[in-house]
Short mmCIF file of C-alpha atoms in Angstrom, two decimals:
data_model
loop_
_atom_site.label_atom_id
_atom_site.label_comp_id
_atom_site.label_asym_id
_atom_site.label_seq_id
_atom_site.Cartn_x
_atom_site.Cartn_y
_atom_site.Cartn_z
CA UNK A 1 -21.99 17.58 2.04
CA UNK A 2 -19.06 20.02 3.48
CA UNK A 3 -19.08 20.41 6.55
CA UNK A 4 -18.63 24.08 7.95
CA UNK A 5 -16.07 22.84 11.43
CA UNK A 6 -12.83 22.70 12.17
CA UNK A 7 -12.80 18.99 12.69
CA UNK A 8 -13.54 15.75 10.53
CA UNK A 9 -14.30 12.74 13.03
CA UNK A 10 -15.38 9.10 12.49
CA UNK A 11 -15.67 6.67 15.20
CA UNK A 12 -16.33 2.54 15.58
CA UNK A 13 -16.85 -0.12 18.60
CA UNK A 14 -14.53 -1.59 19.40
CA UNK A 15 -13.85 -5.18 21.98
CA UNK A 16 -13.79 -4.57 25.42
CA UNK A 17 -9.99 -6.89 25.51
CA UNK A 18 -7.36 -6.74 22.63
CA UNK A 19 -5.99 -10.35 21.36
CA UNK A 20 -2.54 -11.01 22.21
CA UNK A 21 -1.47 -10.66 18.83
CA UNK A 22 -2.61 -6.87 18.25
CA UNK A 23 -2.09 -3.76 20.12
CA UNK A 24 -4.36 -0.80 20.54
CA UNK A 25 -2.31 2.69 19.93
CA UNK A 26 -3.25 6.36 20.32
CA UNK A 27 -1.67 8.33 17.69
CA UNK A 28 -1.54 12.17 18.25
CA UNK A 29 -0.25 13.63 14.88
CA UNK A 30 -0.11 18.10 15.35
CA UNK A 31 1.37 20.31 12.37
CA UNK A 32 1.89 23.91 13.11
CA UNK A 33 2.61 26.17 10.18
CA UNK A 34 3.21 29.91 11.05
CA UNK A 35 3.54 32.71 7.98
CA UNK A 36 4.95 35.78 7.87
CA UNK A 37 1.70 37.68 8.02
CA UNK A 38 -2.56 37.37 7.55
CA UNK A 39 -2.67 34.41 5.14
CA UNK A 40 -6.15 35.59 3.19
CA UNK A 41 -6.95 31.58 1.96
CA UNK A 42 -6.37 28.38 2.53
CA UNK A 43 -6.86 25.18 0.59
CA UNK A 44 -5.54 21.65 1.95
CA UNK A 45 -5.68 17.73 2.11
CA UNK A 46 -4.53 16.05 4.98
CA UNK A 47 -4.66 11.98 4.68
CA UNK A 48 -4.04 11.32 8.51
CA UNK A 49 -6.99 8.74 8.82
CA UNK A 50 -6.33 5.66 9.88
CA UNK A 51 -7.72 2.56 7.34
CA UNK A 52 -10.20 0.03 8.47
CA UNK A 53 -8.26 -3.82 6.77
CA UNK A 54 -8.09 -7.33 7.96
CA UNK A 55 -5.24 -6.32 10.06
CA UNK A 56 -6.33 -3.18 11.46
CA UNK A 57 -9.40 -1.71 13.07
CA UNK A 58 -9.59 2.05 13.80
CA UNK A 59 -11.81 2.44 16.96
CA UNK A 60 -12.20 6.23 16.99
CA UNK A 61 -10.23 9.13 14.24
CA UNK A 62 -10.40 12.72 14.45
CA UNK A 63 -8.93 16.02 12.41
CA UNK A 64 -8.89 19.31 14.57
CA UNK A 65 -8.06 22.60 12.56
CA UNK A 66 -7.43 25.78 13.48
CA UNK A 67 -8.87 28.07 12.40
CA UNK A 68 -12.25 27.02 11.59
CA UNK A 69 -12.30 25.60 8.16
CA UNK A 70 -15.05 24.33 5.75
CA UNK A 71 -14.25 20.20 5.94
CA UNK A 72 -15.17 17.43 3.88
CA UNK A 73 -13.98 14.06 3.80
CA UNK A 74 -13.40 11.35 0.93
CA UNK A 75 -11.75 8.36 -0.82
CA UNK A 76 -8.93 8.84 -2.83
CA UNK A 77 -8.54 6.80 -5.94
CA UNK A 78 -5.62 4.80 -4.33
CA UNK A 79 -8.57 3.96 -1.49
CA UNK A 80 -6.62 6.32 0.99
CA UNK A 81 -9.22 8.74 3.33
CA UNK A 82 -8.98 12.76 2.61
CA UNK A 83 -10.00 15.22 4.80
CA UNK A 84 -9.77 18.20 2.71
CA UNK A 85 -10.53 21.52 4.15
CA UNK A 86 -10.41 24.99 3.13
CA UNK A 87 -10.26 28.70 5.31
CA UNK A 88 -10.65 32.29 4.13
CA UNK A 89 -10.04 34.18 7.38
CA UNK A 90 -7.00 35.99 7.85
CA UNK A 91 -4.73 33.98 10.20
CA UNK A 92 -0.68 34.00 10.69
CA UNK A 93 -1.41 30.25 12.18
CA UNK A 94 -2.52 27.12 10.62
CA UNK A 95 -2.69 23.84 12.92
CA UNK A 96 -3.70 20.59 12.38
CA UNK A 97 -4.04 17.91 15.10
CA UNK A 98 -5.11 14.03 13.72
CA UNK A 99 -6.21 11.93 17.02
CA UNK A 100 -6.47 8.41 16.54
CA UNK A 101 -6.97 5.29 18.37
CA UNK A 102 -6.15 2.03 16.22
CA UNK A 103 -5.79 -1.81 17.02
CA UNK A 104 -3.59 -3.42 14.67
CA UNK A 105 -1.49 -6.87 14.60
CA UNK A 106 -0.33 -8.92 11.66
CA UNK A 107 -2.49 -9.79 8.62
CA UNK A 108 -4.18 -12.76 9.58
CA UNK A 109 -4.99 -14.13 6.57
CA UNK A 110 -2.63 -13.86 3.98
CA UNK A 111 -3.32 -16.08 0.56
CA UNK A 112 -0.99 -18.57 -1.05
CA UNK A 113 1.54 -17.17 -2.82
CA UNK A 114 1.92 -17.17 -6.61
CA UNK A 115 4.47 -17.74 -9.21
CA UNK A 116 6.50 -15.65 -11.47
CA UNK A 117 4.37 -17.36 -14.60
CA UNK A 118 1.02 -16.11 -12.95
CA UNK A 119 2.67 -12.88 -12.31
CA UNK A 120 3.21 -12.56 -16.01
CA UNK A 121 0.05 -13.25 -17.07
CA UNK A 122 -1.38 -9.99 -18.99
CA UNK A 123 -4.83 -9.99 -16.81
CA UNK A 124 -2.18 -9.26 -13.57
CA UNK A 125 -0.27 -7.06 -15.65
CA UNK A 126 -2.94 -5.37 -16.59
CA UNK A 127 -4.59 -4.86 -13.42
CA UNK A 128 -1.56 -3.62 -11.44
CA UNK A 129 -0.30 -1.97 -14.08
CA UNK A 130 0.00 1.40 -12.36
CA UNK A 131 2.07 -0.61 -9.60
CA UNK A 132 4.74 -2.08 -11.94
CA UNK A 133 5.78 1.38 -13.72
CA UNK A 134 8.57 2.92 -12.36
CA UNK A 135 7.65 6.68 -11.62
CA UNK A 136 9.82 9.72 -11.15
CA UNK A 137 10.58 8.79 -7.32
CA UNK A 138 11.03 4.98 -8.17
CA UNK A 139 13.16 4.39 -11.14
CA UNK A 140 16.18 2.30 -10.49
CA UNK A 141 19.05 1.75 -13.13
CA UNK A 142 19.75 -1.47 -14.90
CA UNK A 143 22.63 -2.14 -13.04
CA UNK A 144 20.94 -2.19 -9.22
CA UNK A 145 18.27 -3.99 -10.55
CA UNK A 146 20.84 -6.82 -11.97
CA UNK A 147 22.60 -6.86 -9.27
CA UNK A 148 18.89 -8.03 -6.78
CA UNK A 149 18.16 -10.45 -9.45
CA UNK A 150 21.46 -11.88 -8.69
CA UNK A 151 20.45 -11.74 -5.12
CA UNK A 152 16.83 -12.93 -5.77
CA UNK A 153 18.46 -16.12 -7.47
CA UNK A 154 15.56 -18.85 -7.97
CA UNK A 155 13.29 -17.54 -5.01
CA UNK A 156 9.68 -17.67 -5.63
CA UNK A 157 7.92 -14.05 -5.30
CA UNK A 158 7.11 -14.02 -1.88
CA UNK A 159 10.63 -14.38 -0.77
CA UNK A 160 12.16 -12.42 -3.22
CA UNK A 161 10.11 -9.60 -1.75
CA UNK A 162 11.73 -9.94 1.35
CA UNK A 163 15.29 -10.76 -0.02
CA UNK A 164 14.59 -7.42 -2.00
CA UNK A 165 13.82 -5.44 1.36
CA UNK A 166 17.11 -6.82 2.92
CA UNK A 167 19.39 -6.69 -0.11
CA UNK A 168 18.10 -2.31 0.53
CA UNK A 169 18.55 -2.54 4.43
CA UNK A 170 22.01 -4.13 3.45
CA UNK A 171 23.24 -1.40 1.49
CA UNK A 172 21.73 2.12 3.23
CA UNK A 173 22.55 3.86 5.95
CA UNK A 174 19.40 5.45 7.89
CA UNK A 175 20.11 9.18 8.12
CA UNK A 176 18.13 11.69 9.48
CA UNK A 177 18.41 15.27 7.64
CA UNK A 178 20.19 13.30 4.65
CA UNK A 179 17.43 13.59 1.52
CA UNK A 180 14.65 15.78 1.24
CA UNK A 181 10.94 14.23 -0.06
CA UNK A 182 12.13 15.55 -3.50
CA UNK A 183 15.27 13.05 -3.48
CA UNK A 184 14.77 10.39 -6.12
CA UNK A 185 15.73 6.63 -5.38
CA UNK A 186 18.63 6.29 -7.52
CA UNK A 187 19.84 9.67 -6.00
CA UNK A 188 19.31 8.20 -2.28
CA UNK A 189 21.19 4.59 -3.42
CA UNK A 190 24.02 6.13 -4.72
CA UNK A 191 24.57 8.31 -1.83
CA UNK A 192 24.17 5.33 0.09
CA UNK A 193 21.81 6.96 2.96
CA UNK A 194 18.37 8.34 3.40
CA UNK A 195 14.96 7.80 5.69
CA UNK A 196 12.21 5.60 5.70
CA UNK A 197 10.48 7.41 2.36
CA UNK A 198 13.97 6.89 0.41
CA UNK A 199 14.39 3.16 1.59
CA UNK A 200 10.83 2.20 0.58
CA UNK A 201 11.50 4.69 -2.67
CA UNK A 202 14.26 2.23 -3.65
CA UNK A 203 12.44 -1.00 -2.34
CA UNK A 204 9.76 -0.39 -4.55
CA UNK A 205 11.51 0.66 -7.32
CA UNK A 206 13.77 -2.57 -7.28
CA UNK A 207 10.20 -4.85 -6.62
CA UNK A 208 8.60 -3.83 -9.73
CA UNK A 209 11.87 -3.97 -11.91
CA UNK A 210 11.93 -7.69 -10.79
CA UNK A 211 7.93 -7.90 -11.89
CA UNK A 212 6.51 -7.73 -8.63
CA UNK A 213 3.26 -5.10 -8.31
CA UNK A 214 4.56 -2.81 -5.36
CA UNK A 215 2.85 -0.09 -3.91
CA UNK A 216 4.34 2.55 -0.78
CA UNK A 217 3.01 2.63 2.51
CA UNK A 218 2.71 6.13 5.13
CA UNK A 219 2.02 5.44 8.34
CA UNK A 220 2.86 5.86 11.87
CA UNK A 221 5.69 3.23 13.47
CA UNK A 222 5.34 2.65 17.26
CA UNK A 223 9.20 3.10 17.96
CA UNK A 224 9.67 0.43 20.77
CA UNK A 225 9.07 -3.50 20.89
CA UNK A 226 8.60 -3.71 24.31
CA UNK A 227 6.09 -0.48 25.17
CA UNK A 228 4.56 -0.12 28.12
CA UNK A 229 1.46 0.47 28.29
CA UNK A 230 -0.02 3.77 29.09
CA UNK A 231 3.68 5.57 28.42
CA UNK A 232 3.65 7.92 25.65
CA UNK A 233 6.39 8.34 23.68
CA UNK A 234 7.94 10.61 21.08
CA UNK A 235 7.02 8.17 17.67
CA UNK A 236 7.21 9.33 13.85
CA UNK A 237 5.49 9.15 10.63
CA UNK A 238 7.12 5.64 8.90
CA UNK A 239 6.68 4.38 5.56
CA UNK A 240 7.06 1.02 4.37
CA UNK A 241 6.21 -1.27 1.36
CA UNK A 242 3.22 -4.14 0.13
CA UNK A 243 3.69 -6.32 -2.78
CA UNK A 244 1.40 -8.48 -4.32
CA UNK A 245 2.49 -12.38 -4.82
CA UNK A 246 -1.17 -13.42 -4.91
CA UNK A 247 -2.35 -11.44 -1.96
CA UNK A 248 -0.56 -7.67 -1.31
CA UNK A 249 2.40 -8.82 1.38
CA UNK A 250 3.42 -6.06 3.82
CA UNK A 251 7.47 -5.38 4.90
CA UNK A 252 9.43 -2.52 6.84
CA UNK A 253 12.53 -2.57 4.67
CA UNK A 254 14.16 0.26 7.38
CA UNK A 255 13.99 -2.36 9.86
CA UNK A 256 13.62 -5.66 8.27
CA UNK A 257 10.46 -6.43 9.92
CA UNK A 258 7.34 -7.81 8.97
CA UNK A 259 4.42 -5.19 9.45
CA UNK A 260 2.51 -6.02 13.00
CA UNK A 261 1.63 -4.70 15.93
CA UNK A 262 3.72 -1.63 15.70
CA UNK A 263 2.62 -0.22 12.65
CA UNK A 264 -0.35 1.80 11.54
CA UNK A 265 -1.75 1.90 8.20
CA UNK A 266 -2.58 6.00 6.55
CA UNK A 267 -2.40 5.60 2.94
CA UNK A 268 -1.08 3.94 -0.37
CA UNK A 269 -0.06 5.11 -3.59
CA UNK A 270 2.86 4.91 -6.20
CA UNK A 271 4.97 6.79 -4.01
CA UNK A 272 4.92 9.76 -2.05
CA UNK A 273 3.72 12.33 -3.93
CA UNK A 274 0.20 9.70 -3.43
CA UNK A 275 0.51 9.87 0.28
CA UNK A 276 1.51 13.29 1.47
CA UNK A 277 -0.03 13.43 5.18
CA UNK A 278 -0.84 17.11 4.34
CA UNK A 279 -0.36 19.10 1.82
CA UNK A 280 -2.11 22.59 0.30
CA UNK A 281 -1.53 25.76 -1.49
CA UNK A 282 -2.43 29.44 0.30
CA UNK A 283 -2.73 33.23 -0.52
CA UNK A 284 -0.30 35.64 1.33
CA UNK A 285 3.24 36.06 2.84
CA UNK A 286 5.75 33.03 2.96
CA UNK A 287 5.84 30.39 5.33
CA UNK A 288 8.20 31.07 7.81
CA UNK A 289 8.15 27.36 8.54
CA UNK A 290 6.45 24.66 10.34
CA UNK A 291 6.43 21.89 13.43
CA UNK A 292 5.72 18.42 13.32
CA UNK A 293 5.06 16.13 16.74
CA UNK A 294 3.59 12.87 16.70
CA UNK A 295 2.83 11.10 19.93
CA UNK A 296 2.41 7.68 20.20
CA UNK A 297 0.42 5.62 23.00
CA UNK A 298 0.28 1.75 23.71
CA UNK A 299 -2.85 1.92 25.34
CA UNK A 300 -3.26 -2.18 25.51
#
C-alpha cells in the first residue's frame, strides 16, 4: 500500500566484523531542485536503493523527501528497486536525500565461462534478447565494431569482455562537462571523450555487436583504493558494465577494474534511460536548476 511519508526505508542485520575481502560504505546521495515559483504537483521515481546479490549486502537504505510526499516502493522489470513518490503541495523546493549503508566485495562465485557456440544457441538468444539489441544510446557502426573483433582475435567470451572494456579505456578520454545523458555512443566515440555513462554506452554497445548479452550498471564508485576508514569523502554516481559468458561478469571500463570493494550496485537496464537515479515530471514554473552531492564513507 502507499505510504503517506516523506521517506521509504528498508533495513537488514548485518555481521558484527566485515571479511577482508569486502568493505562496508555509507552512501549519502542529496538532490536539491529549486523552481521558479509554487510547483502545484509532483510525480517522481528515484532508484537510489541499494540491491541485495551474492556480492553485496545492503545493511540499512533510506529515501528522505521533502516535502512530504505519498511513497511507495517496487521492482522494476529490469529487477532494479523504485521508490516512487508523488506531492501536491505548493513548494519552490524539492529534495531528496538516499542514505545507505552497503557491504560489498567481489562476486564470489562466478560460473565457468561459456563459448561463443553456446552463446549462439537460440534458447540464450532468446532469453537475453533484450540485452543483445543495440538501442538508441548503444548502437555502434560497423566499422568500430570490426575494428574490436580484430582486437578480440580468438579470445573466448570472458576475455573478450574485458579486451572489449580496454580496447574503450584505450581510445577515450574521461571528460567531465564533455556529453550530456542525451549523447549517443557513436557520438561520444567519435569525439573521442565522455564520462562514465558514455564509456559504458560504448562498452555495451561494442559487447553485444560481438554477441555477448550486456546490460549497464548505475551505481556509486568509492573514489579511493586506499580509504580510510571513518573519512568521508566527496564520491560520485559511476556506471559500469555486466556481461553474461555463462554467469553475468561485472567490469569498470572507466578504470579498467574489476567490480569489488569499491563499487555499489543501484540498478540495471539497457542503458540509461533504465537507470535514471531520479527522474519525474511536475506542474508549474521552470526549474531554475538543481544540486547533486554524494558522500561516500568507508566505515570498515
Amino acid at each position: 500500500m502507499p505510504q503517506s511519508q516523506s521517506q521509504y526505508q528498508t533495513q537488514v542485520q548485518g555481521p558484527a566484523r566485515v571479511p577482508s575481502d569486502r568493505w562496508r560504505l555509507q552512501v549519502v546521495h542529496r538532490t536539491q531542485f529549486r523552481y521558479g515559483g509554487p510547483v502545484r504537483s509532483s510525480y517522481n521515481e528515484a532508484r537510489m536503493t541499494p540491491e541485495n546479490s551474492s556480492r553485496q549486502t545492503t545493511l540499512r537504505s533510506r529515501v528522505e523527501i521533502e516535502p512530504t510526499a505519498t511513497v511507495h516502493a517496487y521492482r522494476d522489470y529490469w529487477g532494479s528497486t523504485v521508490t516512487a513518490f508523488d506531492t501536491h503541495g505548493p513548494h519552490t523546493e524539492l529534495v531528496v536525500k538516499a542514505t545507505s549503508v552497503v557491504e560489498a566485495g567481489p562476486e564470489p562465485h562466478l560460473p565457468d565461462p561459456v563459448d561463443w557456440t553456446a552463446l549462439a544457441e537460440p534458447d540464450v538468444l532468446d532469453r537475453f534478447g533484450e540485452f543483445l539489441r543495440p538501442s538508441r544510446l548503444t548502437a555502434m557502426d560497423e566499422p568500430v565494431v570490426a575494428a574490436v573483433r580484430e582486437v578480440v582475435g580468438d579470445a573466448g567470451p570472458r576475455e573478450a569482455g574485458r579486451l572489449v572494456c580496454r580496447f574503450v579505456y584505450e581510445h577515450m578520454e574521461y571528460l567531465t562537462g564533455s556529453t550530456n545523458v542525451k549523447t549517443n555512443a557513436m557520438q561520444a566515440w567519435t569525439s573521442g571523450k565522455g564520462v562514465c555513462q558514455d564509456i559504458s554506452h560504448v562498452s555495451v554497445g561494442l559487447l553485444r555487436a560481438l554477441g555477448l548479452p550486456a546490460r549497464y550498471v548505475s551505481g556509486y564508485l568509492h573514489p579511493k583504493p586506499s580509504a580510510q576508514i571513518g573519512q568521508a569523502v566527496t564520491g560520485e554516481s559511476h556506471a559500469w558494465v555486466e556481461w553474461w559468458d555463462g554467469g553475468w561478469s561485472g567490469y569498470d571500463p572507466t578504470n579498467v577494474v574489476e567490480i569489488g570493494t569499491r563499487h555499489v550496485t543501484l540498478a540495471r537496464g539497457r542503458d540509461y534511460t533504465d537507470v535514471p537515479p531520479l527522474k519525474g515530471i511536475f506542474s508549474g514554473p521552470k526549474s531554475e536548476g538543481s544540486k547533486v552531492t554524494v558522500e561516500v564513507t568507508r566505515l570498515a
